[in-house]
Coordinates of N, CA, C and O in Angstrom, one line a residue:
M135 N 16.3 -187.4 -21.5 CA 17.2 -187.8 -20.3 C 17.8 -188.7 -20.3 O 17.5 -189.9 -21.1
I136 N 19.3 -188.3 -19.6 CA 20.2 -188.8 -19.8 C 20.5 -189.9 -18.5 O 19.7 -189.1 -17.3
N137 N 20.5 -191.3 -18.6 CA 20.2 -192.1 -17.4 C 21.3 -192.3 -17.0 O 22.5 -192.5 -18.0
K138 N 22.4 -192.1 -15.7 CA 23.5 -193.2 -15.8 C 23.5 -194.6 -15.5 O 22.8 -195.3 -15.2
P139 N 24.8 -195.4 -16.3 CA 24.9 -196.5 -15.9 C 24.7 -197.2 -14.6 O 24.8 -196.2 -13.5
A140 N 24.2 -198.6 -14.1 CA 23.9 -198.6 -13.1 C 25.2 -199.3 -12.6 O 26.3 -199.3 -13.1
G141 N 25.3 -198.7 -11.2 CA 26.5 -199.3 -10.3 C 27.6 -197.9 -10.3 O 28.2 -197.8 -9.6
R142 N 27.2 -196.9 -11.2 CA 27.8 -196.2 -11.5 C 27.5 -194.6 -10.6 O 26.0 -194.1 -10.6
T143 N 27.9 -193.8 -9.9 CA 27.7 -192.5 -8.8 C 28.4 -191.4 -9.2 O 29.9 -192.0 -9.5
A144 N 28.1 -190.2 -9.4 CA 28.7 -189.1 -9.3 C 29.3 -188.6 -8.4 O 30.4 -188.3 -8.8
T145 N 29.9 -189.1 -7.1 CA 30.4 -189.5 -6.3 C 31.8 -190.5 -6.2 O 32.6 -190.2 -5.7
A146 N 31.6 -191.1 -7.4 CA 33.0 -191.9 -7.5 C 34.6 -191.2 -7.7 O 35.4 -191.4 -7.5
A147 N 34.2 -190.0 -8.2 CA 35.3 -189.7 -8.7 C 35.6 -188.3 -7.3 O 34.8 -186.9 -7.7
P148 N 36.5 -188.7 -6.9 CA 37.2 -187.2 -5.9 C 37.5 -185.9 -6.7 O 38.0 -186.4 -7.8
C149 N 37.5 -184.7 -5.7 CA 38.3 -184.0 -6.3 C 39.8 -183.7 -6.2 O 39.9 -185.2 -6.1
R150 N 40.0 -183.3 -7.4 CA 41.3 -183.4 -7.6 C 42.4 -182.4 -7.3 O 41.7 -180.9 -7.1
V151 N 43.5 -182.3 -7.2 CA 44.7 -181.4 -6.5 C 45.4 -181.0 -7.2 O 46.4 -182.2 -7.5
T152 N 45.8 -180.1 -7.9 CA 47.1 -179.8 -8.7 C 48.0 -178.3 -8.1 O 47.7 -177.5 -7.2
V153 N 48.9 -178.6 -7.6 CA 49.9 -178.1 -6.8 C 50.9 -177.5 -8.0 O 51.7 -178.2 -8.6
C154 N 50.9 -176.0 -8.2 CA 52.2 -175.9 -9.1 C 53.6 -175.7 -8.4 O 53.8 -176.1 -7.4
R155 N 54.5 -176.8 -9.0 CA 56.2 -176.6 -8.6 C 56.6 -176.8 -9.7 O 57.4 -177.0 -10.1
G156 N 56.6 -174.9 -10.8 CA 57.3 -175.1 -12.1 C 58.3 -173.7 -11.1 O 58.9 -174.1 -10.7
C157 N 58.4 -172.8 -11.7 CA 59.5 -172.1 -12.0 C 59.9 -171.1 -10.8 O 61.1 -170.7 -10.1
C158 N 58.7 -171.0 -10.4 CA 58.2 -169.7 -9.1 C 57.8 -170.8 -8.1 O 58.4 -169.7 -6.7
C159 N 56.6 -171.1 -8.1 CA 56.2 -172.0 -7.4 C 57.3 -173.5 -6.9 O 57.7 -173.7 -7.8
G160 N 57.1 -173.6 -5.4 CA 58.2 -174.2 -5.1 C 59.6 -173.8 -4.8 O 60.2 -174.1 -4.6
D161 N 60.2 -172.5 -5.1 CA 61.0 -171.7 -5.1 C 61.4 -171.5 -4.0 O 61.1 -170.1 -3.6
A162 N 62.1 -172.0 -3.5 CA 62.5 -171.2 -1.3 C 63.4 -170.6 -2.2 O 63.1 -169.5 -1.0
A163 N 64.0 -169.7 -2.8 CA 64.7 -168.4 -3.7 C 63.3 -167.2 -4.1 O 63.5 -165.8 -2.9
K164 N 62.5 -167.8 -4.1 CA 61.6 -166.7 -4.5 C 60.7 -166.5 -3.3 O 60.0 -165.5 -3.0
I165 N 60.4 -167.4 -2.5 CA 59.3 -167.6 -1.3 C 60.1 -168.4 -0.1 O 60.1 -169.8 -0.1
P166 N 61.0 -167.8 0.9 CA 61.7 -168.5 1.3 C 60.7 -168.9 2.9 O 59.5 -168.1 3.0
G167 N 61.2 -169.5 3.3 CA 60.6 -170.0 4.7 C 59.5 -170.8 4.6 O 58.9 -170.7 5.4
V168 N 59.6 -171.6 3.4 CA 57.7 -172.6 3.3 C 58.5 -173.5 2.8 O 59.2 -174.0 2.3
D169 N 57.5 -175.0 3.6 CA 58.5 -176.1 3.2 C 57.3 -176.5 2.1 O 56.4 -177.1 1.9
H170 N 58.7 -176.0 0.9 CA 57.3 -176.8 -0.5 C 57.4 -177.9 -0.8 O 55.8 -178.3 -0.6
A171 N 58.2 -179.2 -0.3 CA 57.4 -180.4 -0.5 C 56.6 -180.9 0.3 O 55.8 -181.9 0.0
G172 N 57.1 -179.9 1.7 CA 55.9 -180.6 3.0 C 54.9 -180.3 2.5 O 53.5 -181.0 2.8
Q173 N 54.2 -179.1 1.2 CA 53.4 -179.0 1.4 C 52.4 -179.9 1.0 O 51.5 -180.3 1.3
I174 N 53.3 -180.4 0.3 CA 52.5 -181.6 -0.9 C 51.9 -183.0 0.2 O 51.0 -183.3 0.2
R175 N 53.0 -183.2 1.2 CA 53.1 -184.4 1.3 C 51.8 -184.1 2.3 O 50.9 -185.2 2.6
R176 N 51.8 -182.8 3.4 CA 50.6 -182.9 3.9 C 49.4 -183.0 3.4 O 48.6 -183.3 3.8
L177 N 49.1 -182.2 1.7 CA 47.6 -182.4 1.8 C 47.4 -184.7 1.0 O 46.3 -184.5 1.9
R178 N 48.4 -184.6 0.7 CA 48.1 -186.4 0.4 C 47.7 -186.5 1.8 O 47.4 -187.8 2.3
A179 N 48.6 -186.7 2.7 CA 47.9 -186.9 4.4 C 47.0 -186.9 4.0 O 46.5 -188.0 5.6
T180 N 46.5 -185.7 4.5 CA 44.6 -185.2 5.0 C 43.6 -185.7 4.0 O 42.4 -184.9 4.5
L181 N 44.3 -185.3 3.1 CA 42.9 -185.7 1.8 C 43.0 -187.0 1.4 O 43.9 -187.7 0.2
P182 N 43.3 -188.4 1.9 CA 43.3 -189.9 1.4 C 42.1 -189.8 0.2 O 40.9 -189.5 0.3
G183 N 42.7 -190.9 -0.6 CA 41.9 -190.8 -1.9 C 41.8 -189.8 -2.9 O 40.8 -189.5 -3.9
V184 N 42.3 -188.6 -2.2 CA 42.2 -187.4 -3.0 C 44.0 -187.8 -4.4 O 44.6 -187.5 -3.5
A185 N 43.4 -187.6 -5.2 CA 44.4 -186.9 -6.2 C 45.1 -185.6 -6.1 O 44.7 -185.0 -6.6
V186 N 46.5 -185.7 -5.4 CA 47.8 -184.4 -5.3 C 49.0 -184.4 -6.0 O 49.5 -185.5 -5.9
R187 N 48.7 -183.9 -7.2 CA 50.0 -183.8 -8.0 C 50.1 -182.6 -8.0 O 50.0 -181.2 -7.6
A188 N 51.4 -182.9 -8.3 CA 52.7 -181.7 -8.5 C 52.2 -181.8 -10.2 O 52.7 -182.2 -11.0
S189 N 52.7 -179.6 -10.3 CA 52.6 -180.0 -11.6 C 53.5 -178.9 -12.3 O 54.2 -178.2 -11.5
E190 N 54.2 -178.9 -13.7 CA 55.1 -177.6 -13.9 C 54.5 -176.3 -13.9 O 53.1 -176.1 -14.1
C191 N 55.4 -175.1 -14.2 CA 54.6 -173.9 -13.9 C 52.9 -173.8 -14.7 O 53.0 -174.2 -15.9
L192 N 52.5 -173.5 -13.9 CA 50.9 -173.0 -14.2 C 50.6 -171.9 -15.1 O 49.7 -170.8 -15.1
D193 N 51.8 -171.1 -15.0 CA 52.1 -169.7 -16.0 C 51.4 -168.2 -15.1 O 50.6 -167.7 -15.5
V194 N 51.4 -168.8 -13.5 CA 50.4 -167.9 -12.6 C 51.6 -167.4 -11.5 O 51.6 -167.0 -10.7
C195 N 52.9 -167.3 -12.2 CA 53.9 -166.8 -11.1 C 54.0 -165.6 -10.4 O 55.0 -166.1 -8.8
D196 N 53.2 -164.8 -10.4 CA 53.2 -163.5 -9.8 C 52.6 -164.1 -8.3 O 52.4 -163.1 -7.4
Q197 N 51.2 -165.4 -8.2 CA 50.6 -165.5 -6.9 C 51.4 -167.2 -6.5 O 50.7 -167.7 -5.6
A198 N 52.2 -167.2 -6.8 CA 53.4 -168.6 -5.8 C 52.9 -168.1 -4.7 O 52.9 -167.7 -3.9
N199 N 52.8 -170.0 -3.9 CA 52.5 -171.0 -4.5 C 50.9 -171.1 -5.0 O 50.2 -171.0 -4.5
V200 N 51.1 -172.0 -5.8 CA 49.4 -171.9 -6.5 C 48.8 -173.1 -6.3 O 49.2 -174.9 -6.1
V201 N 47.5 -173.8 -5.9 CA 46.6 -174.9 -5.7 C 45.4 -174.6 -6.6 O 45.1 -173.2 -6.8
V202 N 45.2 -175.6 -7.8 CA 44.1 -175.5 -8.0 C 43.2 -176.7 -7.9 O 43.8 -177.9 -7.6
V203 N 42.2 -176.5 -7.1 CA 40.8 -177.7 -6.6 C 40.3 -177.8 -7.8 O 39.1 -176.9 -8.2
Q204 N 40.3 -178.9 -8.1 CA 39.1 -179.4 -9.6 C 38.0 -180.0 -8.3 O 38.4 -181.1 -7.5
P205 N 37.1 -179.5 -9.2 CA 35.6 -180.8 -8.3 C 35.4 -181.6 -8.9 O 35.9 -182.4 -9.5
S206 N 35.0 -182.9 -7.7 CA 34.2 -184.0 -8.2 C 33.3 -183.8 -8.9 O 33.1 -183.2 -9.5
A207 N 32.9 -185.5 -9.7 CA 32.4 -185.5 -10.4 C 30.7 -184.8 -10.5 O 29.7 -184.2 -10.3
A208 N 30.7 -185.0 -8.4 CA 29.5 -184.7 -8.3 C 29.2 -183.6 -8.1 O 28.3 -182.2 -8.6
G209 N 30.8 -183.1 -8.0 CA 30.4 -181.1 -7.6 C 30.4 -180.4 -9.2 O 29.4 -179.6 -8.7
R210 N 31.1 -180.7 -9.8 CA 30.9 -180.4 -11.4 C 29.3 -180.5 -11.7 O 28.7 -179.5 -12.6
A211 N 29.2 -182.0 -11.4 CA 27.4 -181.5 -12.2 C 26.0 -180.8 -11.0 O 25.6 -180.4 -11.7
A212 N 26.5 -179.9 -10.0 CA 26.3 -179.5 -9.4 C 26.7 -178.0 -9.9 O 26.0 -177.0 -8.6
G213 N 27.1 -177.8 -10.8 CA 27.7 -176.4 -11.0 C 28.8 -176.0 -10.5 O 29.3 -174.9 -11.1
G214 N 29.6 -176.7 -9.6 CA 31.3 -176.7 -9.4 C 32.1 -176.4 -10.7 O 32.1 -177.2 -11.4
R215 N 33.4 -175.4 -10.4 CA 34.2 -175.4 -11.4 C 35.5 -175.8 -10.9 O 36.0 -175.0 -9.6
P216 N 36.7 -175.7 -11.5 CA 37.9 -175.7 -10.9 C 38.4 -174.3 -10.0 O 37.9 -173.0 -10.9
V217 N 38.9 -174.4 -8.6 CA 39.1 -173.2 -8.1 C 40.6 -173.4 -8.2 O 41.2 -173.6 -6.8
W218 N 40.8 -172.0 -8.4 CA 42.6 -170.9 -8.5 C 42.8 -170.6 -7.2 O 42.1 -169.2 -6.7
L219 N 43.7 -170.8 -6.2 CA 44.1 -170.1 -5.3 C 45.6 -169.8 -5.3 O 46.8 -170.9 -5.9
G220 N 45.9 -168.5 -5.0 CA 47.3 -168.2 -5.3 C 47.8 -167.1 -3.9 O 46.8 -167.4 -2.8
L221 N 49.5 -167.3 -3.6 CA 49.7 -167.1 -2.4 C 49.8 -168.2 -1.3 O 49.6 -167.3 -0.3
V222 N 49.6 -169.5 -1.5 CA 49.5 -170.1 -0.5 C 50.5 -171.0 -0.1 O 51.6 -171.1 -0.6
N223 N 51.1 -170.6 1.1 CA 52.4 -170.2 1.3 C 52.3 -170.3 3.1 O 53.3 -170.3 3.7
D224 N 51.4 -170.9 3.7 CA 51.1 -171.0 5.0 C 50.4 -172.3 5.5 O 49.5 -172.6 4.7
D225 N 50.6 -173.2 6.5 CA 50.4 -174.2 6.4 C 48.2 -173.9 7.1 O 47.8 -174.7 7.1
E226 N 48.1 -172.9 7.7 CA 46.6 -172.5 7.8 C 45.6 -172.7 6.4 O 44.8 -173.1 6.5
A227 N 46.7 -171.8 5.6 CA 45.8 -172.2 4.5 C 45.7 -173.6 3.9 O 44.5 -173.4 3.1
L228 N 46.9 -174.4 3.9 CA 46.7 -175.8 3.8 C 45.7 -176.3 4.0 O 44.4 -177.1 3.8
A229 N 45.2 -175.9 5.6 CA 44.5 -176.9 6.6 C 43.0 -176.5 5.3 O 42.0 -177.1 6.2
D230 N 42.5 -175.1 5.4 CA 41.4 -174.5 5.3 C 40.8 -175.6 3.9 O 40.0 -175.6 3.7
I231 N 42.3 -175.3 2.8 CA 41.7 -175.9 1.4 C 41.5 -177.0 2.1 O 40.3 -178.1 1.1
A232 N 42.2 -178.1 2.6 CA 42.0 -179.4 2.9 C 40.6 -179.7 3.7 O 39.5 -181.0 3.2
A233 N 40.4 -178.9 4.4 CA 38.9 -179.4 5.1 C 37.8 -178.8 4.0 O 37.1 -179.8 4.2
W234 N 37.7 -177.8 3.2 CA 36.6 -177.7 2.4 C 36.6 -178.7 1.0 O 35.7 -179.0 1.2
I235 N 37.9 -179.7 1.1 CA 37.5 -180.6 -0.2 C 37.0 -181.2 0.8 O 36.2 -183.1 -0.3
R236 N 37.2 -181.7 2.2 CA 36.6 -183.0 2.8 C 35.6 -183.0 2.7 O 33.9 -184.2 2.9
A237 N 34.8 -182.0 2.8 CA 33.7 -181.0 3.3 C 32.6 -180.9 1.8 O 31.5 -181.6 1.6
G238 N 33.6 -181.2 0.4 CA 33.0 -182.1 -0.5 C 33.6 -180.9 -1.8 O 33.3 -181.1 -3.0
G239 N 34.2 -179.8 -1.5 CA 34.6 -179.3 -2.5 C 33.9 -178.3 -3.5 O 33.1 -178.3 -3.0
P240 N 34.8 -177.8 -4.3 CA 33.5 -177.1 -5.4 C 32.6 -177.8 -5.6 O 32.2 -179.2 -6.6
G241 N 31.2 -177.1 -5.8 CA 29.8 -177.3 -6.3 C 29.0 -177.9 -4.7 O 28.2 -178.2 -5.2
L242 N 29.8 -178.5 -4.3 CA 29.2 -178.8 -3.3 C 29.3 -178.7 -1.6 O 28.4 -178.8 -1.0
A243 N 30.5 -177.7 -1.7 CA 30.7 -177.1 0.1 C 31.2 -175.6 -0.1 O 31.8 -175.3 -0.9
E244 N 30.5 -174.6 0.5 CA 31.0 -173.3 0.5 C 32.8 -173.4 1.6 O 33.1 -174.0 2.4
P245 N 33.3 -172.6 0.5 CA 34.7 -172.9 1.3 C 35.1 -171.8 2.7 O 34.2 -170.9 2.2
P246 N 35.7 -172.4 3.1 CA 36.3 -171.2 4.3 C 36.2 -169.6 3.9 O 37.1 -169.5 2.7
G247 N 35.2 -168.7 4.9 CA 35.3 -167.4 4.1 C 37.1 -166.9 3.6 O 37.4 -166.5 2.5
V248 N 38.1 -167.2 5.0 CA 39.8 -166.8 4.3 C 39.8 -167.6 3.2 O 40.9 -166.6 2.3
L249 N 39.2 -168.4 2.1 CA 39.9 -168.8 1.2 C 39.0 -167.9 0.0 O 40.1 -167.8 -1.4
D250 N 38.4 -166.5 0.2 CA 37.7 -165.8 -0.7 C 39.7 -165.0 -0.9 O 39.5 -164.4 -1.7
L251 N 40.2 -164.8 0.1 CA 41.4 -164.6 0.1 C 42.7 -164.7 -0.5 O 43.1 -164.2 -2.0
Y252 N 42.8 -165.8 -1.3 CA 43.3 -166.4 -1.9 C 43.0 -167.3 -3.3 O 43.3 -167.4 -4.0
A253 N 41.8 -166.7 -3.6 CA 41.3 -166.5 -4.8 C 42.0 -165.9 -5.7 O 41.6 -165.2 -5.3
I254 N 42.0 -166.4 -7.4 CA 42.9 -165.9 -8.3 C 41.9 -166.1 -9.1 O 41.4 -167.2 -9.8
K255 N 42.3 -165.3 -10.3 CA 41.6 -165.2 -11.4 C 42.5 -165.4 -12.4 O 43.9 -164.7 -12.4
V256 N 42.5 -166.4 -13.4 CA 43.6 -166.9 -14.3 C 42.8 -166.5 -15.6 O 42.3 -166.8 -16.0
S257 N 43.8 -166.3 -16.7 CA 43.8 -166.5 -17.9 C 42.7 -167.6 -18.7 O 43.0 -168.6 -18.2
R258 N 42.0 -167.5 -19.4 CA 41.0 -168.5 -20.1 C 42.3 -169.9 -20.8 O 41.7 -170.9 -20.7
R259 N 43.6 -169.0 -21.4 CA 44.4 -169.8 -22.1 C 45.2 -170.9 -20.8 O 45.3 -171.6 -21.2
V260 N 45.4 -170.2 -19.5 CA 46.2 -171.0 -18.5 C 45.3 -171.6 -17.9 O 45.2 -173.0 -17.8
R261 N 43.7 -171.1 -18.0 CA 42.7 -172.4 -17.4 C 42.4 -173.5 -18.1 O 42.5 -174.7 -17.8
E262 N 42.4 -173.1 -19.5 CA 42.4 -174.2 -20.1 C 43.5 -175.5 -20.4 O 43.4 -176.8 -20.4
G263 N 44.6 -174.8 -19.9 CA 45.9 -175.8 -20.0 C 45.6 -176.7 -19.8 O 46.2 -177.9 -19.1
L264 N 44.9 -176.4 -18.0 CA 45.4 -177.7 -17.0 C 44.0 -178.3 -17.1 O 43.5 -179.7 -17.1
E265 N 43.3 -177.9 -18.0 CA 41.1 -178.3 -17.3 C 41.4 -179.6 -18.5 O 40.7 -180.5 -18.8
G266 N 42.4 -179.4 -19.8 CA 42.5 -179.9 -21.1 C 43.0 -180.9 -20.8 O 43.0 -182.3 -20.8

């Protein structure tokens, strides 16, 4: 049996959020009418203490805008894995993602049912590029 060091808990590391802002995601010419920079600002504002980062192209351009939610340490220990969400182009989707993360995120909380519509599958090569 592996013991955790004293003073450290699995909840110490919160979820992490990666927002693609590569060649297509975040491009007003490809996806007009979306405040692309505002998406990141809103996520950061509604998720204090959660790392929200912009990434170069995540190589799933046909699903722009892409958001990846990586589980917290506790979520990963409970079996949670990164969840890739595509076509995240409206404020309601961002609000649902933020609410899910505040509830615990992957492995700890069930996502709102509507997020099933945004879930995408990506190749192992693409997944490992972000996780590695």
